[in-house]
mmCIF file of C-alpha atoms and ligand atoms in Angstrom:
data_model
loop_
_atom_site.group_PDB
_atom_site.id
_atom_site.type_symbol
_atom_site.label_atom_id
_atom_site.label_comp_id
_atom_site.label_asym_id
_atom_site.label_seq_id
_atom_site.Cartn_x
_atom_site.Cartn_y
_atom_site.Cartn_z
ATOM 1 C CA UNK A 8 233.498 -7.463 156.408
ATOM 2 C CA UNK A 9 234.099 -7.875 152.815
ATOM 3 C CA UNK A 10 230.950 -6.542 150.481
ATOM 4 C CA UNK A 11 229.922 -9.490 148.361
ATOM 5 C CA UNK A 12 229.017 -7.781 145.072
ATOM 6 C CA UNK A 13 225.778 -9.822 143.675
ATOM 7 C CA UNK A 14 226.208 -10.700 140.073
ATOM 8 C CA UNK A 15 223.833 -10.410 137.497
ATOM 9 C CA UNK A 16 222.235 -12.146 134.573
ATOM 10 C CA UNK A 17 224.960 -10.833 132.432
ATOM 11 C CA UNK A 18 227.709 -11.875 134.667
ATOM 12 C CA UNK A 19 226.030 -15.528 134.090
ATOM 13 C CA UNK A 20 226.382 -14.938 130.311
ATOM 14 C CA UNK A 21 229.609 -16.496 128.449
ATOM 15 C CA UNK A 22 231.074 -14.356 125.867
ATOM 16 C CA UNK A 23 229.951 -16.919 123.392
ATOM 17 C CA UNK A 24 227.819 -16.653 120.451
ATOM 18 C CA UNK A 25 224.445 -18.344 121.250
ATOM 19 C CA UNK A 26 224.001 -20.528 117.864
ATOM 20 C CA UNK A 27 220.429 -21.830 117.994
ATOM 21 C CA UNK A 28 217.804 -21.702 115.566
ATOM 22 C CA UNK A 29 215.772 -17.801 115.794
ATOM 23 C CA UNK A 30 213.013 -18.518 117.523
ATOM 24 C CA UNK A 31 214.308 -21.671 119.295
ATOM 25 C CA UNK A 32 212.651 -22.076 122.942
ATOM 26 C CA UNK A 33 215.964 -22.498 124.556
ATOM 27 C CA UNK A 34 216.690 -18.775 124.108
ATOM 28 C CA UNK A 35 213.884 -18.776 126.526
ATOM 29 C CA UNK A 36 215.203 -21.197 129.181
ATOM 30 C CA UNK A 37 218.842 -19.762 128.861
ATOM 31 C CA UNK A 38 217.701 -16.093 129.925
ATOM 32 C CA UNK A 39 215.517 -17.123 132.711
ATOM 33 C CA UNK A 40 218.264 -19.637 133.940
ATOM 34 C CA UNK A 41 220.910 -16.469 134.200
ATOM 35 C CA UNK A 42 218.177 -14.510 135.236
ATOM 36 C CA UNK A 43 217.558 -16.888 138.148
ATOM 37 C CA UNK A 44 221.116 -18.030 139.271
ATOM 38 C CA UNK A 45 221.939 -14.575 141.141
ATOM 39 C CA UNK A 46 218.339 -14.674 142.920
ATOM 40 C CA UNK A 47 220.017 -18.380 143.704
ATOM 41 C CA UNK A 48 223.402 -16.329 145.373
ATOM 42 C CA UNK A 49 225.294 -18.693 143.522
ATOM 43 C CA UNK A 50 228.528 -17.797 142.247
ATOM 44 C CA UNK A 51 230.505 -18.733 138.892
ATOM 45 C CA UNK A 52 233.800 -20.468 140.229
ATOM 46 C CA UNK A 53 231.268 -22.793 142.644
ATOM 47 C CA UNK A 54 228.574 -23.733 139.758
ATOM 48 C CA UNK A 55 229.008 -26.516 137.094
ATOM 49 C CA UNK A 56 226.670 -27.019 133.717
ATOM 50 C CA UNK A 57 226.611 -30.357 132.451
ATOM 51 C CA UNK A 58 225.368 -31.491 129.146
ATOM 52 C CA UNK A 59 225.056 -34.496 126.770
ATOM 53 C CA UNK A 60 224.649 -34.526 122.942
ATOM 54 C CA UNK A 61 221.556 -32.495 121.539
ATOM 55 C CA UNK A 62 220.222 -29.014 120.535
ATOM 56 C CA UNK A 63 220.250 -28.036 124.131
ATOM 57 C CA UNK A 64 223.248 -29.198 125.603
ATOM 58 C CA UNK A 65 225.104 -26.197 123.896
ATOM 59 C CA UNK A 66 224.050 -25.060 127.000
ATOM 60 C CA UNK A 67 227.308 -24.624 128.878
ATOM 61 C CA UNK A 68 228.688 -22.852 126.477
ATOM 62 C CA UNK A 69 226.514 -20.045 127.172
ATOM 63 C CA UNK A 70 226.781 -19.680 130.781
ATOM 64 C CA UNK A 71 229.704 -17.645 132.300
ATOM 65 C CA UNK A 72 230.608 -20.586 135.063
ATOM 66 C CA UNK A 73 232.433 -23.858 134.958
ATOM 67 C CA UNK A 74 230.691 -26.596 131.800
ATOM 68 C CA UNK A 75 230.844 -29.475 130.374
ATOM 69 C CA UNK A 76 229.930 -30.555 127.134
ATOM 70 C CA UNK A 77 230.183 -34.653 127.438
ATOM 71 C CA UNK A 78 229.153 -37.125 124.884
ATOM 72 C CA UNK A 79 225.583 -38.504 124.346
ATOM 73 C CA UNK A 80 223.420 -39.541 126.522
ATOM 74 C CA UNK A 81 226.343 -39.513 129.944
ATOM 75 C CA UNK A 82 225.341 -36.061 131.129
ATOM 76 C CA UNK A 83 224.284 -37.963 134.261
ATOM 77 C CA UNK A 84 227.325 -40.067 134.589
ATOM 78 C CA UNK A 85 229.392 -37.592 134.390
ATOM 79 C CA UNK A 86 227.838 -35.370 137.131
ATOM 80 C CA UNK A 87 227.520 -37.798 139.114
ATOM 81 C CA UNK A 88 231.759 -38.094 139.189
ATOM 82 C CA UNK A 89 231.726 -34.444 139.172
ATOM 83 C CA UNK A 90 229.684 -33.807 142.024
ATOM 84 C CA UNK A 91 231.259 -36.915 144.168
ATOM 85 C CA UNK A 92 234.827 -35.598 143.161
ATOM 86 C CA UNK A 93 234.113 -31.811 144.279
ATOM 87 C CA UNK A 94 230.640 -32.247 146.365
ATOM 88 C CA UNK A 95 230.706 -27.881 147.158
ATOM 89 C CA UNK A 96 230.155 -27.785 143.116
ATOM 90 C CA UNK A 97 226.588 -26.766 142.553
ATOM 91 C CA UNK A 98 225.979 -28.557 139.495
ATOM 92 C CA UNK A 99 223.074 -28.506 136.329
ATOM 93 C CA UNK A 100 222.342 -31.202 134.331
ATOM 94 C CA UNK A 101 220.960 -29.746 130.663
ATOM 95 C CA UNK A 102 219.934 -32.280 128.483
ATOM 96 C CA UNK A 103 216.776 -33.361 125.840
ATOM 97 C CA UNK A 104 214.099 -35.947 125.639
ATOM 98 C CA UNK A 105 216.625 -37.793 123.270
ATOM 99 C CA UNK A 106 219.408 -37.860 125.576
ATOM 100 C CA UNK A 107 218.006 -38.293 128.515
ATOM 101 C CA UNK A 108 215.656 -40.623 127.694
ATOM 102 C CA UNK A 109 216.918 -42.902 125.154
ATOM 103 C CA UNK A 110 219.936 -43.472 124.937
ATOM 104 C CA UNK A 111 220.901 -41.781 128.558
ATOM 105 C CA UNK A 112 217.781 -43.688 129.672
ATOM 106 C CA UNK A 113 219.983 -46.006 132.048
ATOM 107 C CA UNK A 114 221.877 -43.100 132.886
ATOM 108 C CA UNK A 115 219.123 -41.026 134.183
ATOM 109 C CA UNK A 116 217.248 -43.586 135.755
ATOM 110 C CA UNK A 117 220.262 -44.016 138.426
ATOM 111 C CA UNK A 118 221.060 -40.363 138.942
ATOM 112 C CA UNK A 119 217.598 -40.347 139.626
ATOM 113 C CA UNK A 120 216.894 -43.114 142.021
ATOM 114 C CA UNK A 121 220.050 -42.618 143.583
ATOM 115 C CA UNK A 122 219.616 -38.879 144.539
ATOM 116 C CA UNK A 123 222.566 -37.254 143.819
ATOM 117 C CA UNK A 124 222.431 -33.257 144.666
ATOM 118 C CA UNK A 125 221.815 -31.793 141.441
ATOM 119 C CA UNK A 126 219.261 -30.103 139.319
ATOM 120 C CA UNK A 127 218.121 -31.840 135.923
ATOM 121 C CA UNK A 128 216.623 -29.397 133.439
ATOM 122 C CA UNK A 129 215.113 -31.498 130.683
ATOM 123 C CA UNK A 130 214.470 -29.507 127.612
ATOM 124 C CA UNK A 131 211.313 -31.833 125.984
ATOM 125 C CA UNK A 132 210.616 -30.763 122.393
ATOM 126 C CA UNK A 133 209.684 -33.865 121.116
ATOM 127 C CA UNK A 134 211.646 -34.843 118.053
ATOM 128 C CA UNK A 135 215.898 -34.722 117.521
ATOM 129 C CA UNK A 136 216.553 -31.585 116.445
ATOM 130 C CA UNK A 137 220.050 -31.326 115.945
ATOM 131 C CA UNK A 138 220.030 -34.454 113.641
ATOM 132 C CA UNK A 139 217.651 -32.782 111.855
ATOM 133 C CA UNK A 140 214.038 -34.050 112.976
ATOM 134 C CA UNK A 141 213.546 -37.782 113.727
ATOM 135 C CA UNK A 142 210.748 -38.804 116.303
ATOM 136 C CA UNK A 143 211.989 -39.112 119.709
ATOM 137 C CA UNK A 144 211.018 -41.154 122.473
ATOM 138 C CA UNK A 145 208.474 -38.498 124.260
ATOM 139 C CA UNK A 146 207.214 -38.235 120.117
ATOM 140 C CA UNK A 147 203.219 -39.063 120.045
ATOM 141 C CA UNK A 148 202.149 -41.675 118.045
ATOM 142 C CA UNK A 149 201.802 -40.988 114.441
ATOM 143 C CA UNK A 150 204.471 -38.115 114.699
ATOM 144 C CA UNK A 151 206.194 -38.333 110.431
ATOM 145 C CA UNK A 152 209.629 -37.758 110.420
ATOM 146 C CA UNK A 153 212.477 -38.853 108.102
ATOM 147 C CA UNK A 154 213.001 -41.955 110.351
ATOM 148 C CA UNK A 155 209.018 -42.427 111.016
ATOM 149 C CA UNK A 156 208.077 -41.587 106.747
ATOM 150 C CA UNK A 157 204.440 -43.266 108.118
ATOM 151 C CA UNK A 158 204.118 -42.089 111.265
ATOM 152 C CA UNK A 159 205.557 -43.368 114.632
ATOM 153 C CA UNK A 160 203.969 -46.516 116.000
ATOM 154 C CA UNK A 161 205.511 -46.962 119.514
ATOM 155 C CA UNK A 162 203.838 -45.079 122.711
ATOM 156 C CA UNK A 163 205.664 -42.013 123.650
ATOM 157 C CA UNK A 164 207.659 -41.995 127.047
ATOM 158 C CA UNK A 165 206.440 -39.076 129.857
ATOM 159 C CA UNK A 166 209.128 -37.677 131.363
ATOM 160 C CA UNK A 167 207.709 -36.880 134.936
ATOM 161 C CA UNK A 168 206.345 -40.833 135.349
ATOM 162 C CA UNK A 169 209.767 -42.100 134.224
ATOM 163 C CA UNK A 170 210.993 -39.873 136.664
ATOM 164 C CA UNK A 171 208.636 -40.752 139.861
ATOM 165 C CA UNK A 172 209.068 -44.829 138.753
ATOM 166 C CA UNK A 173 212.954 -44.089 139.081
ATOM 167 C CA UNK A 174 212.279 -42.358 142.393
ATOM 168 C CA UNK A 175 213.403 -39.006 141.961
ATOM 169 C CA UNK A 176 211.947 -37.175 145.117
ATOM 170 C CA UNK A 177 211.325 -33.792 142.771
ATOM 171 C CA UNK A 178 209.710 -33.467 140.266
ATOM 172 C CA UNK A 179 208.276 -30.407 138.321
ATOM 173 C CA UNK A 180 206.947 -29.086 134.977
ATOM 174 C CA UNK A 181 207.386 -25.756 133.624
ATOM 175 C CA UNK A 182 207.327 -23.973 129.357
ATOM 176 C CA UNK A 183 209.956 -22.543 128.001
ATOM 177 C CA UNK A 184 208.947 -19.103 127.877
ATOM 178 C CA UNK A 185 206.220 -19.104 130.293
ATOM 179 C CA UNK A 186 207.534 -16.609 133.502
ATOM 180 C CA UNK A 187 206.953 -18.670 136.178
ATOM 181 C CA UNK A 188 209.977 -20.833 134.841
ATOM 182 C CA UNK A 189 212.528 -18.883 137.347
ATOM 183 C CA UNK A 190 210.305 -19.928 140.130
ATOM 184 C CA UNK A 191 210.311 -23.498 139.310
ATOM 185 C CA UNK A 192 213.912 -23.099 138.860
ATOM 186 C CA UNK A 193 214.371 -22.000 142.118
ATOM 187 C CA UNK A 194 212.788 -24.554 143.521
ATOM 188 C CA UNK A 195 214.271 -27.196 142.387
ATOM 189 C CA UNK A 196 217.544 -25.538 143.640
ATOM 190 C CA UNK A 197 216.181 -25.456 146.814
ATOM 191 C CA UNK A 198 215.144 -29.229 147.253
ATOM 192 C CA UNK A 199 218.384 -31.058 148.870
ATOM 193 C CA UNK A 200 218.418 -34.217 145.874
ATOM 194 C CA UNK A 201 217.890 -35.248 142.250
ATOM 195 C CA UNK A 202 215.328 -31.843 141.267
ATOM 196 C CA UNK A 203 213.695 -33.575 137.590
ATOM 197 C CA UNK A 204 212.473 -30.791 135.603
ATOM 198 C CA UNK A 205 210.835 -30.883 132.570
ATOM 199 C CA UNK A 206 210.344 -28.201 130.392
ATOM 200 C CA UNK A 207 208.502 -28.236 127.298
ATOM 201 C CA UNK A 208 210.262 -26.546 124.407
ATOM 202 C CA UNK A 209 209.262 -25.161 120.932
ATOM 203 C CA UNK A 210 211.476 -26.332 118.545
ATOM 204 C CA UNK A 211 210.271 -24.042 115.592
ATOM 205 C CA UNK A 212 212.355 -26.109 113.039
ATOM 206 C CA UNK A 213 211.463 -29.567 113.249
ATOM 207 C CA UNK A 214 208.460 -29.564 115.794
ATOM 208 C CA UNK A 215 207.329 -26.070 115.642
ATOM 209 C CA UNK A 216 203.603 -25.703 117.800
ATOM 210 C CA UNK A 217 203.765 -29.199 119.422
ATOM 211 C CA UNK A 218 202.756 -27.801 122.198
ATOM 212 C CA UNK A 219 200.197 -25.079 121.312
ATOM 213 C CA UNK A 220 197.345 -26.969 122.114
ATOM 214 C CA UNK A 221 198.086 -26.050 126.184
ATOM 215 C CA UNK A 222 200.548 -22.785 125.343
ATOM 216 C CA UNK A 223 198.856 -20.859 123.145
ATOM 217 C CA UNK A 224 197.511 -17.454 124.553
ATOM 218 C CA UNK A 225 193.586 -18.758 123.591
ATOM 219 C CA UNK A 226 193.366 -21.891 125.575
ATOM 220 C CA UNK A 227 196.230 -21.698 128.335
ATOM 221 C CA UNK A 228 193.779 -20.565 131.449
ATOM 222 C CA UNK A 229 191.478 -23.719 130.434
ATOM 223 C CA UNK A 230 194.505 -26.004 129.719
ATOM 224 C CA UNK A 231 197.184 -25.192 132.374
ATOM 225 C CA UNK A 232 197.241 -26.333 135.857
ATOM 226 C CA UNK A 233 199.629 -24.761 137.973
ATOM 227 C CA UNK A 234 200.515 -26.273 141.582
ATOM 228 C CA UNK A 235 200.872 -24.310 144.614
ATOM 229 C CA UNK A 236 201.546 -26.030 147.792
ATOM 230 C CA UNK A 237 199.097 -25.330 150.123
ATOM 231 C CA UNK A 238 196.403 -24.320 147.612
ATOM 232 C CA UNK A 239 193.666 -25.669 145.737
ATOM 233 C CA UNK A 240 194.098 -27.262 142.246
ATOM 234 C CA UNK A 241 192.436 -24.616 140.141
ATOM 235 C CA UNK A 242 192.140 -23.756 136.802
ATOM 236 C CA UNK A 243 190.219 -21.941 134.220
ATOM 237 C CA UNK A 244 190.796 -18.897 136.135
ATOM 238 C CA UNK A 245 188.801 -20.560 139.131
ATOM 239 C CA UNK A 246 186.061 -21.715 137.113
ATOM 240 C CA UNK A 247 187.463 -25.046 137.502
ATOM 241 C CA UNK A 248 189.470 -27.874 139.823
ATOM 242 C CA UNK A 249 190.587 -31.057 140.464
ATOM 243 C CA UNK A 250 189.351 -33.371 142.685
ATOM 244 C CA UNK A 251 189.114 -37.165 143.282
ATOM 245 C CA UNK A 252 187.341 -39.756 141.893
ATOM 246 C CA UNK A 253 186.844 -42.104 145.224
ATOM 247 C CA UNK A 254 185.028 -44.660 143.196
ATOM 248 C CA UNK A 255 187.398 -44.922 140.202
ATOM 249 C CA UNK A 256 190.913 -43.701 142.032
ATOM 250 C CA UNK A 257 191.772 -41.209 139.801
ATOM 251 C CA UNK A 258 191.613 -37.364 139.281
ATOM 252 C CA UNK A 259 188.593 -35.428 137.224
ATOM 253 C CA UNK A 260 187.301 -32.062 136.889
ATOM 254 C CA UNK A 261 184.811 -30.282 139.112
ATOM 255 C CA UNK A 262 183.621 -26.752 139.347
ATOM 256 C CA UNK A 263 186.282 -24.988 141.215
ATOM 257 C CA UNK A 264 183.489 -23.773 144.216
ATOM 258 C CA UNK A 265 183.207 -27.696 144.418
ATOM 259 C CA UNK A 266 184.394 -28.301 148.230
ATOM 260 C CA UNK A 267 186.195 -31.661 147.125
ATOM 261 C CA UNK A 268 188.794 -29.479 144.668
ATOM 262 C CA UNK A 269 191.888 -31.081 146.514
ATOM 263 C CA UNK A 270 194.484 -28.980 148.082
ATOM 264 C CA UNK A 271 197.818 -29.444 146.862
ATOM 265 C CA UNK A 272 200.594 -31.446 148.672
ATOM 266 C CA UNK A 273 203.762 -32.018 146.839
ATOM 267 C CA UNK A 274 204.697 -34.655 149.018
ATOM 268 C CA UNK A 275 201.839 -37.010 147.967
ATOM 269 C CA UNK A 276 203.648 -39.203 145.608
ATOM 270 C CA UNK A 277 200.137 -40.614 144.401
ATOM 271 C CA UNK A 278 198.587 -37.878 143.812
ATOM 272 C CA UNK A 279 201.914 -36.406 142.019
ATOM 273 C CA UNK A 280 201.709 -39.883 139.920
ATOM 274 C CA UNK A 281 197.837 -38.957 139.366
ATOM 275 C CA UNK A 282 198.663 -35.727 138.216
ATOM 276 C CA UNK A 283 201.375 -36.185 135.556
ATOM 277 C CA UNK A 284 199.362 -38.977 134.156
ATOM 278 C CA UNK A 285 196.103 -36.703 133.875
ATOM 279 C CA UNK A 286 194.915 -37.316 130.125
ATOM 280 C CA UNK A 287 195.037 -34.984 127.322
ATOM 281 C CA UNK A 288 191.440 -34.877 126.720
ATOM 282 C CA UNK A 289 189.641 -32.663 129.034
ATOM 283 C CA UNK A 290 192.040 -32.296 131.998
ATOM 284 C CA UNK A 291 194.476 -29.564 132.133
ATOM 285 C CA UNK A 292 197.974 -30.032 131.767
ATOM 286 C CA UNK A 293 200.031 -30.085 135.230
ATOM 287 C CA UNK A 294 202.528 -27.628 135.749
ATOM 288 C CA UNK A 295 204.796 -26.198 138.309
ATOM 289 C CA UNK A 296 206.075 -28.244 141.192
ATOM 290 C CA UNK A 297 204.285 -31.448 141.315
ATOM 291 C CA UNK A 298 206.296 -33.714 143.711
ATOM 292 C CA UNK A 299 208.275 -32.574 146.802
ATOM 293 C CA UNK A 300 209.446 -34.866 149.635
ATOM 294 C CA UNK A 301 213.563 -35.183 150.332
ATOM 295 C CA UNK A 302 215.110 -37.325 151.546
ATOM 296 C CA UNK A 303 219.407 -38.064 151.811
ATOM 297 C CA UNK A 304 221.289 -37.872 148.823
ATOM 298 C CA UNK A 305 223.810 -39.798 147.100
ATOM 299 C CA UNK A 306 226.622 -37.949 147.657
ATOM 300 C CA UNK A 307 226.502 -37.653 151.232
ATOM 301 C CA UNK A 308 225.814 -41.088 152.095
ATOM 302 C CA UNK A 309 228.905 -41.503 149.459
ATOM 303 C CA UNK A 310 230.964 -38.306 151.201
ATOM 304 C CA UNK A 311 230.294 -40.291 154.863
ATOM 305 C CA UNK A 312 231.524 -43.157 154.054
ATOM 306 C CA UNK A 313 235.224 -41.927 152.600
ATOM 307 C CA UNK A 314 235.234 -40.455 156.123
ATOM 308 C CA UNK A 315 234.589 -43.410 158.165
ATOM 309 C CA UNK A 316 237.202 -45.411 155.671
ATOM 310 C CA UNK A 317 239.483 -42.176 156.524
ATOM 311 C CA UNK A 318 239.070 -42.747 160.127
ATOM 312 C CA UNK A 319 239.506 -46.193 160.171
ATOM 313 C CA UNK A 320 236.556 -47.757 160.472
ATOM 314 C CA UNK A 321 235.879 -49.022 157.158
ATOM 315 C CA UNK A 322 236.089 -53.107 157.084
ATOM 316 C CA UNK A 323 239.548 -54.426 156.484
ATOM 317 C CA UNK A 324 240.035 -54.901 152.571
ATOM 318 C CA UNK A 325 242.187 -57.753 152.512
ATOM 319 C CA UNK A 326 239.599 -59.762 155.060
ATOM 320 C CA UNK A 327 236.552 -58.873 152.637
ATOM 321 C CA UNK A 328 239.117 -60.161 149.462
ATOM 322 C CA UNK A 329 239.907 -63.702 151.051
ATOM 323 C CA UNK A 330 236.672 -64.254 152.674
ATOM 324 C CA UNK A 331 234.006 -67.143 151.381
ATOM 325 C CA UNK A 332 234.944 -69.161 147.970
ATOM 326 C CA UNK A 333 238.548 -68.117 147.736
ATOM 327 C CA UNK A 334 241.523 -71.138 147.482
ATOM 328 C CA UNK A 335 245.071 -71.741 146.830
ATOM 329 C CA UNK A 336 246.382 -73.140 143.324
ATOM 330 C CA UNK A 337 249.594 -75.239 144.834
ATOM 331 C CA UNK A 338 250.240 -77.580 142.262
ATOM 332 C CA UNK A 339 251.701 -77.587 138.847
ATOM 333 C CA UNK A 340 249.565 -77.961 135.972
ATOM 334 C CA UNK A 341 249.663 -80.934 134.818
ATOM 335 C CA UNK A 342 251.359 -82.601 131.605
ATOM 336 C CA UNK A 343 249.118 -82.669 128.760
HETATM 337 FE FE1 LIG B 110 216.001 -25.252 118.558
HETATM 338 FE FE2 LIG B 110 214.893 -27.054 116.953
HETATM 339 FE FE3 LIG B 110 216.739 -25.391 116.008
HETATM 340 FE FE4 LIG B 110 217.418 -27.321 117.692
HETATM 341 S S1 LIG B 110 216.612 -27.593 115.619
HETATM 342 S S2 LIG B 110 218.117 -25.183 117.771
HETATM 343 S S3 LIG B 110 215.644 -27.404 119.048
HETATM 344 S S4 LIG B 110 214.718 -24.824 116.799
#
């Protein structure tokens, strides 16, 4: 029996120069991603990194296997031929809150809802960094930026709702440099489908501390919620849960020794709808894996099929072509 020599997190690193800004919370998400892909067993020649246009999708430059810088806002596209043209590539999406969500919306929208087998890491920072700061579509209102001099008027896109309303059956939130990143990682790995995770990124440059108010060391025990299936929503080191509001439908906070603190289930999509839509004031942000529930992917139902066409049985082209409002042009035109 051969002896399969597991690779390491260097093995995963390219010999290329890592050109972000110092400081820059992809450093963060690049280390624990080739920290996590030999825990995956995955192996170079098998893997694929896909990116669009954007700070983070340098990304593929920086990882050892197989990449693919594309053009803005088609990371999705393109994986989507990728993984229907070689279906054993295990293949990363890396993209931003601009790409993905603006003008990649469409894109990401149908990767999503149609379930091809991939993971999507989106890197949320909340502006355009590499085109030096504009407000992006996940940008709150009243964000100032060269393109919003007066602040930014239109309501701010969340990721993980767009993603649930497009029907992605995974969906999961995780920071940049917080360590249970690899775990999330490796779960959406795991889940057979479209895995749709966010991760909110410090951009130090443009955007630097957008996130504080739920990262910083002071506040992230009363401001952090993170899922574990199986367990009870707490918080606050315990102090505090979530439960639900029967009258009103909706989520609030109770003392965590409260007996209705729910238990969580990532394959209730309501409650995983509930959860990413919890408000900013006085609810903890949700974090970890939020949604759970697989069902068949894209690519096989594609990959089946070219095999039934390959056998045979796929319906007869030229039938399907002259079938319903089809005729005959047997006459010459006439004389003008
Ligand atoms: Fe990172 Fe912001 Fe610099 Fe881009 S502009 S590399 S997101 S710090």
């Amino acid at each position: 029996m051969n002896e399969v020599t597991k690779l390491t997190a260097k093995d995963w690193a390219s010999d290329q120069e890592v050109r972000w800004c110092p400081g820059c919370g992809d450093y963060a998400v690049l280390k624990a991603v080739q920290r996590t892909m030999p825990d995956l067993g995955a192996s170079l020649e098998k893997t694929v990194f896909i990116s669009g246009i954007g700070c983070s999708s340098r990304f593929p430059y920086y990882m050892a296997s197989y990449g693919f810088h594309t053009i803005h806002g088609r990371a999705c596209a393109v994986a989507t031929g990728v993984k229907l043209a070689n279906p054993e590539l295990d293949v990363w999406i890396v993209t931003g809150d601009g790409d993905a969500l603006s003008i990649g919306g469409n894109h990401t929208m149908h990767l999503l809802r149609r379930n091809l087998d991939c993971q999507v890491l989106l890197f949320n920072n909340e502006i355009y960094g590499l085109t030096k700061g504009q407000y992006s579509p996940t940008s709150r209102i009243g964000t100032r930026s060269p393109s919003t001099p007066f602040g930014s008027v239109d309501r701010p896109v969340n990721p993980c709702s767009f993603a649930l309303g497009s029907g992605a059956r995974f969906v999961a939130r995780a920071i940049d440099v917080h360590k249970a990143l690899p775990d999330v990682l490796k779960a959406a790995h795991a889940h057979k489908g479209a895995s749709f995770v966010e991760i909110y990124q410090n951009c130090v440059v443009y955007n630097d501390d957008v996130f504080a108010p739920f990262t910083d060391k002071g506040v992230a025990a009363d401001k952090q919620l993170w899922l574990k299936p199986g367990e009870k929503m707490l918080f606050a080191n315990g102090a505090k849960g979530i439960a639900l509001d029967h009258d009103r439908l909706m989520l609030k906070v109770v003392d965590g020794d409260d007996p209705a603190v729910i238990t969580h289930d990532p394959a209730n999509r309501a409650v995983a709808y509930m959860l990413v839509e919890m408000p900013v004031s006085g609810f903890p942000v949700a974090l970890g894996v939020i949604y759970d529930d697989p069902r068949p992917t894209f690519d096989s139902a594609v990959l089946e099929q070219n095999r039934a066409a390959a056998e045979g049985k796929a319906p007869d082209l030229q039938k399907l072509v002259g079938k319903g409002q089809t005729w005959m042009v047997d006459k010459e035109p006439r004389a003008e």
